[in-house]
PDB file of N, CA, C and O in Angstrom:
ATOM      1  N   UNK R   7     100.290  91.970  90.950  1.00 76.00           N
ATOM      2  CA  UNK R   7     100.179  90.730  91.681  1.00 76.00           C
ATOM      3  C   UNK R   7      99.816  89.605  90.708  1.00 76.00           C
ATOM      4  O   UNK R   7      98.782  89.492  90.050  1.00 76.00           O
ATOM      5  N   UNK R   8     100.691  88.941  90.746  1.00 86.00           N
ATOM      6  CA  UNK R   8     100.283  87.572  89.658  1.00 86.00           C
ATOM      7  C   UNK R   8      99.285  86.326  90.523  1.00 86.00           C
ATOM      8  O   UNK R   8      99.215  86.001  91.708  1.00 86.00           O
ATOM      9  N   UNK R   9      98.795  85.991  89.639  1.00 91.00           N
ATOM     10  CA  UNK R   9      97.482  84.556  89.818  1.00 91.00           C
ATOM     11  C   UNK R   9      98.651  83.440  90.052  1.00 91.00           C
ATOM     12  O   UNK R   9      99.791  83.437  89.588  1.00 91.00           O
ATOM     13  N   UNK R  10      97.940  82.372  91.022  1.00 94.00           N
ATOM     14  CA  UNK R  10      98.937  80.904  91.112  1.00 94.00           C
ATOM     15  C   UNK R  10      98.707  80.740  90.002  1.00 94.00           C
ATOM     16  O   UNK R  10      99.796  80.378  89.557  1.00 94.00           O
ATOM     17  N   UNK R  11      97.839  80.755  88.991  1.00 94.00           N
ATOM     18  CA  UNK R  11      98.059  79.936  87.503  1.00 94.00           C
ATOM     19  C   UNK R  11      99.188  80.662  86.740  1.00 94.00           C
ATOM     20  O   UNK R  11     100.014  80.010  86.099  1.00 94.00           O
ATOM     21  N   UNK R  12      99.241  82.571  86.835  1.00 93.00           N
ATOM     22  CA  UNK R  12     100.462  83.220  86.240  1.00 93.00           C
ATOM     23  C   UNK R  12     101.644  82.396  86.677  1.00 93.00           C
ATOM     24  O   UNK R  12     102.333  81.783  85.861  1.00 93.00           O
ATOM     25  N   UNK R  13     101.924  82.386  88.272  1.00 95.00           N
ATOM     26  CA  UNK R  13     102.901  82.060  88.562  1.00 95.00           C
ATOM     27  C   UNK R  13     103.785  80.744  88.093  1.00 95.00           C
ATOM     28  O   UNK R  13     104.943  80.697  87.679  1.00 95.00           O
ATOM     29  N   UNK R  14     102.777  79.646  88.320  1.00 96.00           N
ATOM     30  CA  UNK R  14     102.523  78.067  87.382  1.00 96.00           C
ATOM     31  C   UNK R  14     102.976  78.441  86.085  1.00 96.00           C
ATOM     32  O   UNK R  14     104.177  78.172  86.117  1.00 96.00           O
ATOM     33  N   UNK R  15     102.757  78.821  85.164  1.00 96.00           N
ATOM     34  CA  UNK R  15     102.746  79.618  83.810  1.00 96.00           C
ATOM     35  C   UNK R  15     104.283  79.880  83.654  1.00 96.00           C
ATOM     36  O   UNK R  15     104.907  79.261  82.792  1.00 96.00           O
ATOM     37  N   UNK R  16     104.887  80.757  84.446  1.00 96.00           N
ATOM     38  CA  UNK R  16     106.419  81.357  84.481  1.00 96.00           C
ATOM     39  C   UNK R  16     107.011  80.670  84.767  1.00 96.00           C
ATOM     40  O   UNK R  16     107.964  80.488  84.010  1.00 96.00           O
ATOM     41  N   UNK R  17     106.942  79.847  85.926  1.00 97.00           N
ATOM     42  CA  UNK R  17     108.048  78.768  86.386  1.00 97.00           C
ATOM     43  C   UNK R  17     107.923  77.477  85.350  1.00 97.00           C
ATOM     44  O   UNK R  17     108.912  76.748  85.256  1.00 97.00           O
ATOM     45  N   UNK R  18     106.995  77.237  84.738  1.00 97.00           N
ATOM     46  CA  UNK R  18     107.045  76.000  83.946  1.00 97.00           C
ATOM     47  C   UNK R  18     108.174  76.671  82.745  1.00 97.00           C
ATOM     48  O   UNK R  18     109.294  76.335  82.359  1.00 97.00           O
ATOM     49  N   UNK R  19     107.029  78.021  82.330  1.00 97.00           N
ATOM     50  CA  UNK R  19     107.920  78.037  81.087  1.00 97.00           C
ATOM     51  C   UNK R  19     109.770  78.391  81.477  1.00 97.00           C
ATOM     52  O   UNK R  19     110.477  78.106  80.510  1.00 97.00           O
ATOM     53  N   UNK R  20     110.324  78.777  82.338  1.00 97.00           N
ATOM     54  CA  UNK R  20     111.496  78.970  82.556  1.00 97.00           C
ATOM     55  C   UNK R  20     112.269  77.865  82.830  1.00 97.00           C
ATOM     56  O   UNK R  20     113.484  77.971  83.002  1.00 97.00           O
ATOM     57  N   UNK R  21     111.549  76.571  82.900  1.00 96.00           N
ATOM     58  CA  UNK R  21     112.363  75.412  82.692  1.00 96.00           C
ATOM     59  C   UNK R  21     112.554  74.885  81.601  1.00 96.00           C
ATOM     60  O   UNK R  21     113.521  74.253  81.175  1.00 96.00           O
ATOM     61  N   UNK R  22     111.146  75.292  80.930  1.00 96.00           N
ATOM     62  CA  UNK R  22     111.326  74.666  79.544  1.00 96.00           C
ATOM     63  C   UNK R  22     112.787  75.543  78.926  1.00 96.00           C
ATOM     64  O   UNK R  22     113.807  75.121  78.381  1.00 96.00           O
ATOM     65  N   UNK R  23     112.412  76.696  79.237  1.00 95.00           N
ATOM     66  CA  UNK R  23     113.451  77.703  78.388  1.00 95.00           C
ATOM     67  C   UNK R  23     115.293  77.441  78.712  1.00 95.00           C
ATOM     68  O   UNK R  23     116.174  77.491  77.853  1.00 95.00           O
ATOM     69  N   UNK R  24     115.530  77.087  80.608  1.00 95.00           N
ATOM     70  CA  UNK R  24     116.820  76.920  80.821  1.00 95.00           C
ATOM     71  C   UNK R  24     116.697  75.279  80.710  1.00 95.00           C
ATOM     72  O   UNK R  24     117.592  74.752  81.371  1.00 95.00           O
ATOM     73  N   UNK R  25     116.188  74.715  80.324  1.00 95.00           N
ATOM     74  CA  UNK R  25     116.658  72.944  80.517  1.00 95.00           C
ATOM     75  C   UNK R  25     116.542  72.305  79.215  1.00 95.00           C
ATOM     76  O   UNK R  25     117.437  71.635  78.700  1.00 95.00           O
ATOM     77  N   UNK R  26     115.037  72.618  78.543  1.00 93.00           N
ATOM     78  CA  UNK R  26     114.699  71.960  77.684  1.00 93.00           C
ATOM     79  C   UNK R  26     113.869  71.445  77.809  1.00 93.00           C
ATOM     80  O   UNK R  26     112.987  71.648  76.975  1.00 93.00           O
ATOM     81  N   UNK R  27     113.585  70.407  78.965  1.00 94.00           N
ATOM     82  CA  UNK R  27     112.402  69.291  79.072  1.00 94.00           C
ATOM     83  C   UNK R  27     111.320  69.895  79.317  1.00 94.00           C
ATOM     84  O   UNK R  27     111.422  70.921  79.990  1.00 94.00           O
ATOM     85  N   UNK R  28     110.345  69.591  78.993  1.00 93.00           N
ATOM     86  CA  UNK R  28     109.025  69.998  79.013  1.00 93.00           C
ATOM     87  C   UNK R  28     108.064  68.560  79.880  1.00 93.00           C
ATOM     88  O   UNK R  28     106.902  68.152  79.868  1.00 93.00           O
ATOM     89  N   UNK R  29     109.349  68.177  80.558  1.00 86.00           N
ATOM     90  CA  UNK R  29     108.731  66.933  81.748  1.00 86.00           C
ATOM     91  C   UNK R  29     107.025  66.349  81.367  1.00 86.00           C
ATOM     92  O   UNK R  29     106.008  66.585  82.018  1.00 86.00           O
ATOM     93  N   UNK R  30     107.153  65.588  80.185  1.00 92.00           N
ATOM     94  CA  UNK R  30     105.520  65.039  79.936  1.00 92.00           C
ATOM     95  C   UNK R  30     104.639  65.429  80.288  1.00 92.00           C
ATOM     96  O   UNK R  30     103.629  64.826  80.651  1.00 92.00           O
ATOM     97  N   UNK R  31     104.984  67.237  80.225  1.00 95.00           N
ATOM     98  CA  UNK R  31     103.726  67.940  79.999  1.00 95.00           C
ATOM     99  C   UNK R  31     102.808  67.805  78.553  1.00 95.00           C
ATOM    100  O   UNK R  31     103.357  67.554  77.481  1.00 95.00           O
ATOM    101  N   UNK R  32     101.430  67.995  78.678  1.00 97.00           N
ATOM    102  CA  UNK R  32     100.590  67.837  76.926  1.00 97.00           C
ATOM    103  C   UNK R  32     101.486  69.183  76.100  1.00 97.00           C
ATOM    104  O   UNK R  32     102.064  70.204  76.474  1.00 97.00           O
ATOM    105  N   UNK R  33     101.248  68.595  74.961  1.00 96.00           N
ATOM    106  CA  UNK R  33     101.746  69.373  73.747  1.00 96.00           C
ATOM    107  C   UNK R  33     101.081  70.906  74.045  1.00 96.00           C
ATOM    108  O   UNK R  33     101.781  71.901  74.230  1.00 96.00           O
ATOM    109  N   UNK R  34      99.662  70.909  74.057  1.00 96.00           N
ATOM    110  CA  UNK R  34      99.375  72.331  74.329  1.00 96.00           C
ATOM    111  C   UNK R  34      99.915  72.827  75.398  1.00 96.00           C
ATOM    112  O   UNK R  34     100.571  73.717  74.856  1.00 96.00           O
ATOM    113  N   UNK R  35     100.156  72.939  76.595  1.00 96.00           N
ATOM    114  CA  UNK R  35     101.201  73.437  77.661  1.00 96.00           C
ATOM    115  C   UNK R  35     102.734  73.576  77.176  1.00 96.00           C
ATOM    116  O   UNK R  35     103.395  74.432  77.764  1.00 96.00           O
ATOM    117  N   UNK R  36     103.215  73.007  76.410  1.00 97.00           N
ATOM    118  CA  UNK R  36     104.495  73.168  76.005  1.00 97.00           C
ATOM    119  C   UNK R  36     104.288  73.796  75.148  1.00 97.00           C
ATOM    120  O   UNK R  36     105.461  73.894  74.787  1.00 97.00           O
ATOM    121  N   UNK R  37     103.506  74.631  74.105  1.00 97.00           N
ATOM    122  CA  UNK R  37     103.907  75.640  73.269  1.00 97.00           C
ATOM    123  C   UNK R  37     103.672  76.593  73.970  1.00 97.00           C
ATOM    124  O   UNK R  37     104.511  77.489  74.073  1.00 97.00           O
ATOM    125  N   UNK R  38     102.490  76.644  74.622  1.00 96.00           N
ATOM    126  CA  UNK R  38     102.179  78.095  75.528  1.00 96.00           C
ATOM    127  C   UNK R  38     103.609  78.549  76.582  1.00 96.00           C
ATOM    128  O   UNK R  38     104.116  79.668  76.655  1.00 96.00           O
ATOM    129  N   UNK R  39     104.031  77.287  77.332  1.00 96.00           N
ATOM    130  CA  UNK R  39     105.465  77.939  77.674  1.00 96.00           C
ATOM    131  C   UNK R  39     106.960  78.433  76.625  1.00 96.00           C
ATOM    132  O   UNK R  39     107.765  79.336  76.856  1.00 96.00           O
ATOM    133  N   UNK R  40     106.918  77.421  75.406  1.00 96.00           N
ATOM    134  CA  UNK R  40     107.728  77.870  74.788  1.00 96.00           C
ATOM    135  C   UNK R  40     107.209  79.524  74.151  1.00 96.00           C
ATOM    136  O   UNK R  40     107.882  80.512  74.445  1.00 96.00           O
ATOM    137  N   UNK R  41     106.034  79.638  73.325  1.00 97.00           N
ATOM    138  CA  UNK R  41     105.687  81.057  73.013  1.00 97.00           C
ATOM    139  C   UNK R  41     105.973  81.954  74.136  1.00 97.00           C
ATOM    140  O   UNK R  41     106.001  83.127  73.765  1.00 97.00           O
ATOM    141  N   UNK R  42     106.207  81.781  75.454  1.00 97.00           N
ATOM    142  CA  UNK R  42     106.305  83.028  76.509  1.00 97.00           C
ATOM    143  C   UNK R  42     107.389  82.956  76.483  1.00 97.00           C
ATOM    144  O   UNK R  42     107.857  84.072  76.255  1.00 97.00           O
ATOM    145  N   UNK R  43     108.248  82.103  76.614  1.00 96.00           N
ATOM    146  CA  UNK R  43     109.756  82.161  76.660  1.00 96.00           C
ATOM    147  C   UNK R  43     110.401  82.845  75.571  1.00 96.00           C
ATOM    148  O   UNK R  43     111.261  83.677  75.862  1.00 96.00           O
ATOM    149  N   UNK R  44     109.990  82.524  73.775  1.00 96.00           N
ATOM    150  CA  UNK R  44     110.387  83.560  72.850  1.00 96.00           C
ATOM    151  C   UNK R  44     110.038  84.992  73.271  1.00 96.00           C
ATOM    152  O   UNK R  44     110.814  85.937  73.128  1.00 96.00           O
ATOM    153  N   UNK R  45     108.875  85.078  73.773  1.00 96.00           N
ATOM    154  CA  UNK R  45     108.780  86.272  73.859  1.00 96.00           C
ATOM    155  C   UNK R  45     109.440  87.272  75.125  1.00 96.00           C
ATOM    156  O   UNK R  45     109.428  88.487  75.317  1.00 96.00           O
ATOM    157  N   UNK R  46     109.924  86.284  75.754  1.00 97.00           N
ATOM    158  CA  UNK R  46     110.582  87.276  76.795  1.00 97.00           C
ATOM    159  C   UNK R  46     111.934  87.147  75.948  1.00 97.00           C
ATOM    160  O   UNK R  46     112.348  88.305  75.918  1.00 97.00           O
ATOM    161  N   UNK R  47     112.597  86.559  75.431  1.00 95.00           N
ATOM    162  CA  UNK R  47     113.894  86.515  75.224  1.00 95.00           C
ATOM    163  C   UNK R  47     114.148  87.549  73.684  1.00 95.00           C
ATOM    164  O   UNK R  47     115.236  88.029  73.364  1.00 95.00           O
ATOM    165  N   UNK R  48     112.853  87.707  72.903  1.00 95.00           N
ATOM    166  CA  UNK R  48     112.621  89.129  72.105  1.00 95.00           C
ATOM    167  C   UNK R  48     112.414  90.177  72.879  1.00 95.00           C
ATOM    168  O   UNK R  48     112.719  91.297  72.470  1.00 95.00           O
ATOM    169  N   UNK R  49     111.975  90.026  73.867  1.00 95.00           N
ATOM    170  CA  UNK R  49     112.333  91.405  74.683  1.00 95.00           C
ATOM    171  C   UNK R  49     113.173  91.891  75.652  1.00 95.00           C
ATOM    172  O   UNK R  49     113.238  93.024  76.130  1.00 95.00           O
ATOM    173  N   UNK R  50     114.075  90.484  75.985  1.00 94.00           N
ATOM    174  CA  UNK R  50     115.484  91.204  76.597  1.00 94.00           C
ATOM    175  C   UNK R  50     116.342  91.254  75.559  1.00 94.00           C
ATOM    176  O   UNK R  50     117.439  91.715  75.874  1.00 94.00           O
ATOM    177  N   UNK R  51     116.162  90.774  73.834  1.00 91.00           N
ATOM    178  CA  UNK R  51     117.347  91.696  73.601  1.00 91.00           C
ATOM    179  C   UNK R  51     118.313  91.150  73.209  1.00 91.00           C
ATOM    180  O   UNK R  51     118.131  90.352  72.290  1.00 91.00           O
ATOM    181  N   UNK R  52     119.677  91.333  73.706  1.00 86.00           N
ATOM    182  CA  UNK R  52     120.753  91.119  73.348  1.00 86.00           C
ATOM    183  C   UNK R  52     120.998  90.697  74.515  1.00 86.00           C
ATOM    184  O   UNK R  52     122.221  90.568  74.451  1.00 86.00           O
ATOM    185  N   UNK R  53     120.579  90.258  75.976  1.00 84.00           N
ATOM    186  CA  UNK R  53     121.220  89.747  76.859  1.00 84.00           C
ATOM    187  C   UNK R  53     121.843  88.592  76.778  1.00 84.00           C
ATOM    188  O   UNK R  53     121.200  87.644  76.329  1.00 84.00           O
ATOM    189  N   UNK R  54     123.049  88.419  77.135  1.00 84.00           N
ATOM    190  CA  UNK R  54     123.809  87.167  77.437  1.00 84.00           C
ATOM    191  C   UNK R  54     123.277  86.166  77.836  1.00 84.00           C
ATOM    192  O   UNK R  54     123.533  85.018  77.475  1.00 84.00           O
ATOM    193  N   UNK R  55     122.672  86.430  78.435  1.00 88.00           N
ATOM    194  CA  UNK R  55     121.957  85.252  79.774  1.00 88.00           C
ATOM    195  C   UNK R  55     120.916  85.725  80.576  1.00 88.00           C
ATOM    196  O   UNK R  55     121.095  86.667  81.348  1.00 88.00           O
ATOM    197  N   UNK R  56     119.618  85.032  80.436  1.00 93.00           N
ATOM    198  CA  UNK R  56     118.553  85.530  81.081  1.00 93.00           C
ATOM    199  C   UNK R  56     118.536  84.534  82.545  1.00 93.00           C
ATOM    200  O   UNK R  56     118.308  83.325  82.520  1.00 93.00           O
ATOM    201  N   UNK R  57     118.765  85.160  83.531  1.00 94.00           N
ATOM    202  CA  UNK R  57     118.107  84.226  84.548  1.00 94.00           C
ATOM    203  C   UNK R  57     116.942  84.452  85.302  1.00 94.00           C
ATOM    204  O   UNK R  57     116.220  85.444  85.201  1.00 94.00           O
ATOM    205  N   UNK R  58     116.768  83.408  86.132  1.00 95.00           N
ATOM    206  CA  UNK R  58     114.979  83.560  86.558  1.00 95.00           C
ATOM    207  C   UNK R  58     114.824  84.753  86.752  1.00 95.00           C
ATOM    208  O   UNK R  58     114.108  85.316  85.924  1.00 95.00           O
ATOM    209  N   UNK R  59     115.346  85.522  87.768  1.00 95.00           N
ATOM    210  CA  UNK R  59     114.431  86.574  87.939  1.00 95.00           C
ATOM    211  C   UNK R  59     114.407  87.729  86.451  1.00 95.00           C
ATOM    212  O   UNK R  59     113.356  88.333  86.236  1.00 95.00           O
ATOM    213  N   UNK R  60     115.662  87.956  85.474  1.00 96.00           N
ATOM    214  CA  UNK R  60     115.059  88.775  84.564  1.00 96.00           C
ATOM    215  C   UNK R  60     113.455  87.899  84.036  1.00 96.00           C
ATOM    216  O   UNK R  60     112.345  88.356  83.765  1.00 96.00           O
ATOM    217  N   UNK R  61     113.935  86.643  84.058  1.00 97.00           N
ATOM    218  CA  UNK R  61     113.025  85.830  83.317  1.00 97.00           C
ATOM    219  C   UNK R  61     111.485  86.043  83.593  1.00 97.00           C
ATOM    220  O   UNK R  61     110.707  86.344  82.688  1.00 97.00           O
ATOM    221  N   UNK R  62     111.100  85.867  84.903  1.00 96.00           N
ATOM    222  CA  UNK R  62     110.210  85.948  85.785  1.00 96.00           C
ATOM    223  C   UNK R  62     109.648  87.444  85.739  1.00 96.00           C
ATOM    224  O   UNK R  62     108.445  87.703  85.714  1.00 96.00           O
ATOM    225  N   UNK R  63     110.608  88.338  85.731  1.00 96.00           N
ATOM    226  CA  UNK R  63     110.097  89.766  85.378  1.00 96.00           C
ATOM    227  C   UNK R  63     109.256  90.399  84.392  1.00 96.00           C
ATOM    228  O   UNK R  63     108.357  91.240  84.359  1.00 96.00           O
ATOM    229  N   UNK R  64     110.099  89.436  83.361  1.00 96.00           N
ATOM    230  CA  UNK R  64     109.776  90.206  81.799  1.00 96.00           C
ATOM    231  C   UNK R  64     108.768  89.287  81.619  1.00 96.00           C
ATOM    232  O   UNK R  64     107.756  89.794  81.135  1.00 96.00           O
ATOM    233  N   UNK R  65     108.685  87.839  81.895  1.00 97.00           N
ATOM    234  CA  UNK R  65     107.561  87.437  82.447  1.00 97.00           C
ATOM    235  C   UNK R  65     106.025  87.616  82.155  1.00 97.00           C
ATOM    236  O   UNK R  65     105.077  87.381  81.405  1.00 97.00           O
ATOM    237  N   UNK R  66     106.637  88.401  83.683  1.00 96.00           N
ATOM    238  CA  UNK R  66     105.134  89.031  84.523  1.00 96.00           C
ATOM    239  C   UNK R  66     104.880  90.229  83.986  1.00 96.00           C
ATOM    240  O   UNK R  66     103.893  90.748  84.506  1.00 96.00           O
ATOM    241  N   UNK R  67     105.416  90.914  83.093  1.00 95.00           N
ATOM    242  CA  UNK R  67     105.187  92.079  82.101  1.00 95.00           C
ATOM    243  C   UNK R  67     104.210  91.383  81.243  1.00 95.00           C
ATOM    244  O   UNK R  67     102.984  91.360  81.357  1.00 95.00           O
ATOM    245  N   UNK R  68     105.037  90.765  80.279  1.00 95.00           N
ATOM    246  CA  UNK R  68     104.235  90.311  79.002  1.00 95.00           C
ATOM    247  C   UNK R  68     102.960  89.951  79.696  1.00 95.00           C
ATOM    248  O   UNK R  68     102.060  90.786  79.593  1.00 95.00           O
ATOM    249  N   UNK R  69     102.635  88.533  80.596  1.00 94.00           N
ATOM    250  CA  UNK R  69     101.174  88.238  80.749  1.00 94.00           C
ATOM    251  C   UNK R  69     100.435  89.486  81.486  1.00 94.00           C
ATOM    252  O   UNK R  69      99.217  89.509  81.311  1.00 94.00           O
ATOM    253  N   UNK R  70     100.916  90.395  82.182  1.00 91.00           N
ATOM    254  CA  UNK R  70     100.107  91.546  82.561  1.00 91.00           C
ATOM    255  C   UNK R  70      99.638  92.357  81.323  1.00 91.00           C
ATOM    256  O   UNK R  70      98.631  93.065  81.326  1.00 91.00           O
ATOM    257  N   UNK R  71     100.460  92.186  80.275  1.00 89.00           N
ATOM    258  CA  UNK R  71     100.185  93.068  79.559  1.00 89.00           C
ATOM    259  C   UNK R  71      98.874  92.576  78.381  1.00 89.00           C
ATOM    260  O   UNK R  71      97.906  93.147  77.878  1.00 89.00           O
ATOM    261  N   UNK R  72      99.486  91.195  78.300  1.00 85.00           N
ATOM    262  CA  UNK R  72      98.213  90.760  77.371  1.00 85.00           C
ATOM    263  C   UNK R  72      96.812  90.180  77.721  1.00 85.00           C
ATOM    264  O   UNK R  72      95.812  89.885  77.067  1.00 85.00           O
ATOM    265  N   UNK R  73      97.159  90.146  78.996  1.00 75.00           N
ATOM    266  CA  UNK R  73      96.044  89.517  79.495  1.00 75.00           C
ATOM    267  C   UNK R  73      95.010  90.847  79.887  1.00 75.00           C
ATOM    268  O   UNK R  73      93.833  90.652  80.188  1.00 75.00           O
ATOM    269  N   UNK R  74      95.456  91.852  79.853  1.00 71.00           N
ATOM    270  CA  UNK R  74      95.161  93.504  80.512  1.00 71.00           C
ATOM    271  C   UNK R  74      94.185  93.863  78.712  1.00 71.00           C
ATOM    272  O   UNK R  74      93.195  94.584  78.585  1.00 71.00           O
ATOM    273  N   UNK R  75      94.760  93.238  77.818  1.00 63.00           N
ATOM    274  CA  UNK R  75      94.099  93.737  76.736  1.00 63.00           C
ATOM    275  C   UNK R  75      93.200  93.164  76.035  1.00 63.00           C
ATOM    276  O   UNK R  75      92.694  93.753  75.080  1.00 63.00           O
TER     277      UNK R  75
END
Protein backbone atom coordinates (compact mmCIF):
# COMPACT_ATOMS: atom_id res chain seq x y z
CA UNK A 1 0.00 0.00 0.00
CA UNK A 2 1.64 3.23 -0.98
CA UNK A 3 1.55 6.71 1.22
CA UNK A 4 -0.32 9.89 -0.64
CA UNK A 5 3.25 11.30 -0.52
CA UNK A 6 4.52 7.72 -2.47
CA UNK A 7 1.77 8.20 -4.68
CA UNK A 8 2.56 12.27 -5.21
CA UNK A 9 6.21 11.00 -5.71
CA UNK A 10 5.23 8.53 -8.86
CA UNK A 11 2.85 10.60 -10.61
CA UNK A 12 5.09 13.69 -10.51
CA UNK A 13 8.01 11.76 -11.44
CA UNK A 14 6.17 10.04 -14.52
CA UNK A 15 5.53 13.34 -15.98
CA UNK A 16 8.70 14.52 -15.59
CA UNK A 17 9.87 11.23 -17.29
CA UNK A 18 6.92 11.16 -20.33
CA UNK A 19 6.82 15.10 -20.93
CA UNK A 20 9.77 16.66 -19.64
CA UNK A 21 8.44 19.61 -17.67
CA UNK A 22 9.04 19.57 -14.28
CA UNK A 23 6.06 22.41 -14.11
CA UNK A 24 8.08 25.03 -11.62
CA UNK A 25 8.58 22.53 -9.34
CA UNK A 26 12.02 23.48 -6.79
CA UNK A 27 15.16 22.00 -8.14
CA UNK A 28 15.23 19.52 -5.21
CA UNK A 29 11.81 17.83 -6.27
CA UNK A 30 12.96 17.58 -9.78
CA UNK A 31 16.00 15.50 -9.19
CA UNK A 32 14.28 13.25 -6.72
CA UNK A 33 11.70 12.60 -9.60
CA UNK A 34 14.22 12.46 -12.26
CA UNK A 35 16.59 9.88 -9.99
CA UNK A 36 13.27 7.55 -9.69
CA UNK A 37 12.55 7.72 -13.17
CA UNK A 38 16.37 6.53 -14.13
CA UNK A 39 15.89 4.11 -11.93
CA UNK A 40 12.85 2.55 -13.04
CA UNK A 41 13.86 2.78 -16.64
CA UNK A 42 17.39 0.72 -15.42
CA UNK A 43 15.13 -1.66 -14.33
CA UNK A 44 12.79 -2.22 -17.13
CA UNK A 45 15.54 -2.82 -19.32
CA UNK A 46 15.26 -2.90 -22.77
CA UNK A 47 11.59 -1.92 -22.92
CA UNK A 48 10.39 0.05 -25.81
CA UNK A 49 8.14 2.10 -23.99
CA UNK A 50 7.35 2.38 -20.43
CA UNK A 51 3.86 3.47 -19.69
CA UNK A 52 2.24 4.56 -16.46
CA UNK A 53 1.27 1.61 -15.17
CA UNK A 54 4.75 -0.40 -15.91
CA UNK A 55 5.94 2.98 -14.66
CA UNK A 56 3.91 3.21 -11.52
CA UNK A 57 4.74 -0.47 -10.79
CA UNK A 58 8.35 -0.56 -10.95
CA UNK A 59 7.72 2.53 -9.20
CA UNK A 60 6.18 1.27 -6.23
CA UNK A 61 8.89 -1.53 -6.11
CA UNK A 62 11.88 0.63 -5.99
CA UNK A 63 10.36 3.11 -3.11
CA UNK A 64 9.08 -0.06 -1.20
CA UNK A 65 12.18 -1.33 -1.47
CA UNK A 66 14.36 1.48 -0.31
CA UNK A 67 12.44 2.95 1.90
CA UNK A 68 11.99 -0.86 3.63
CA UNK A 69 15.88 -0.58 4.12
Amino acid sequence: MLSNDQEARIRFAYRVYSTGNTYGAPASTVRIAMDLGDKVVEACGQVRTIDPVLFTRTATGILNNSENN
